[in-house]
């Protein structure tokens, strides 16, 4: 295997493992794609990243579903709204540069890290959801907003979903991770539909990365299920801190 594809494969494995536990896999894959194909357009690289990610994300969601009762009353409306938002986000990539979002995303990530660190009980125990329209409305809002962001840019999508599912819907980290995977599958598929239709994909790179991402996601899911909520919370904080460092470097040094 050629060296660039070997590096993409290793990066995709790490991305699949990290993304399954705490989100943030795009933090690894997107910079790798940009450095490997510096002359390619952003839409092509984002499309390749989505194809590389969706297989691992779907596998992770399936593995979780065998061990965890999925809250479909939340996950389903969030996934539908996210798919629509992601398609529009993918369309927006060709209109203006995603890098314009970096300062805002950096501020949001810092807020997420501080809140999660300060609240030691955050996401440790879930609460019973209300039997009214409120959770569904919140799920739709989360799905559409984060879905648009995922289609448009992507890094940190899983982390934002996990945080919002816990903060606004009272899930624990394990349930939030399961729901985030389901939403992520739909956002990836919606964005892929747009990018493939416009021919914006490097198929060979996507195939290599998809296999490696799948292997990484299986390892990450096994770790999450074995070690539970406390492990996922720690991994989530680590991922968010790394995202902050990466976005800081890109914003102030890039």
Coordinates of N, CA, C and O in Angstrom, one line a residue, residues 50 53 73-74 79 85 97-98 103 112 143 160-161 178:
X50 N -16.9 11.9 4.8 CA -18.2 11.3 5.2 C -18.3 9.8 4.8 O -18.8 9.0 5.6
X53 N -16.4 7.7 7.2 CA -16.9 7.7 8.5 C -18.2 6.9 8.7 O -18.4 6.3 9.7
X73 N -37.8 7.5 20.9 CA -38.6 8.7 20.9 C -37.8 9.9 20.8 O -38.3 11.0 20.4
X74 N -36.5 9.9 21.1 CA -35.6 11.0 21.0 C -34.7 10.8 19.8 O -34.6 11.7 19.0
X79 N -32.7 12.2 14.5 CA -32.0 11.7 13.3 C -32.6 12.3 12.0 O -31.9 12.6 11.0
X85 N -30.9 18.8 8.0 CA -30.0 19.8 8.3 C -28.6 19.5 7.6 O -28.0 20.5 7.1
X97 N -16.6 29.5 2.9 CA -15.6 28.6 3.6 C -16.0 28.2 5.0 O -16.4 29.1 5.8
X98 N -16.0 26.9 5.3 CA -16.3 26.4 6.6 C -15.4 27.0 7.7 O -15.8 27.1 8.9
X103 N -13.7 30.3 15.0 CA -13.7 31.1 16.3 C -15.0 30.7 17.1 O -14.9 30.6 18.4
X112 N -18.3 23.9 26.7 CA -18.7 22.5 26.9 C -17.7 21.9 27.9 O -18.1 21.2 28.8
X143 N -31.2 18.0 16.5 CA -30.8 17.3 15.3 C -30.6 18.3 14.1 O -29.7 18.2 13.4
X160 N -20.7 17.4 20.4 CA -21.8 18.4 20.6 C -23.1 17.6 20.8 O -23.9 18.0 21.7
X161 N -23.3 16.6 20.0 CA -24.5 15.8 20.2 C -24.6 15.2 21.6 O -25.7 15.2 22.3
X178 N -25.0 6.5 22.3 CA -25.8 5.6 21.4 C -26.6 6.5 20.5 O -26.6 6.3 19.3

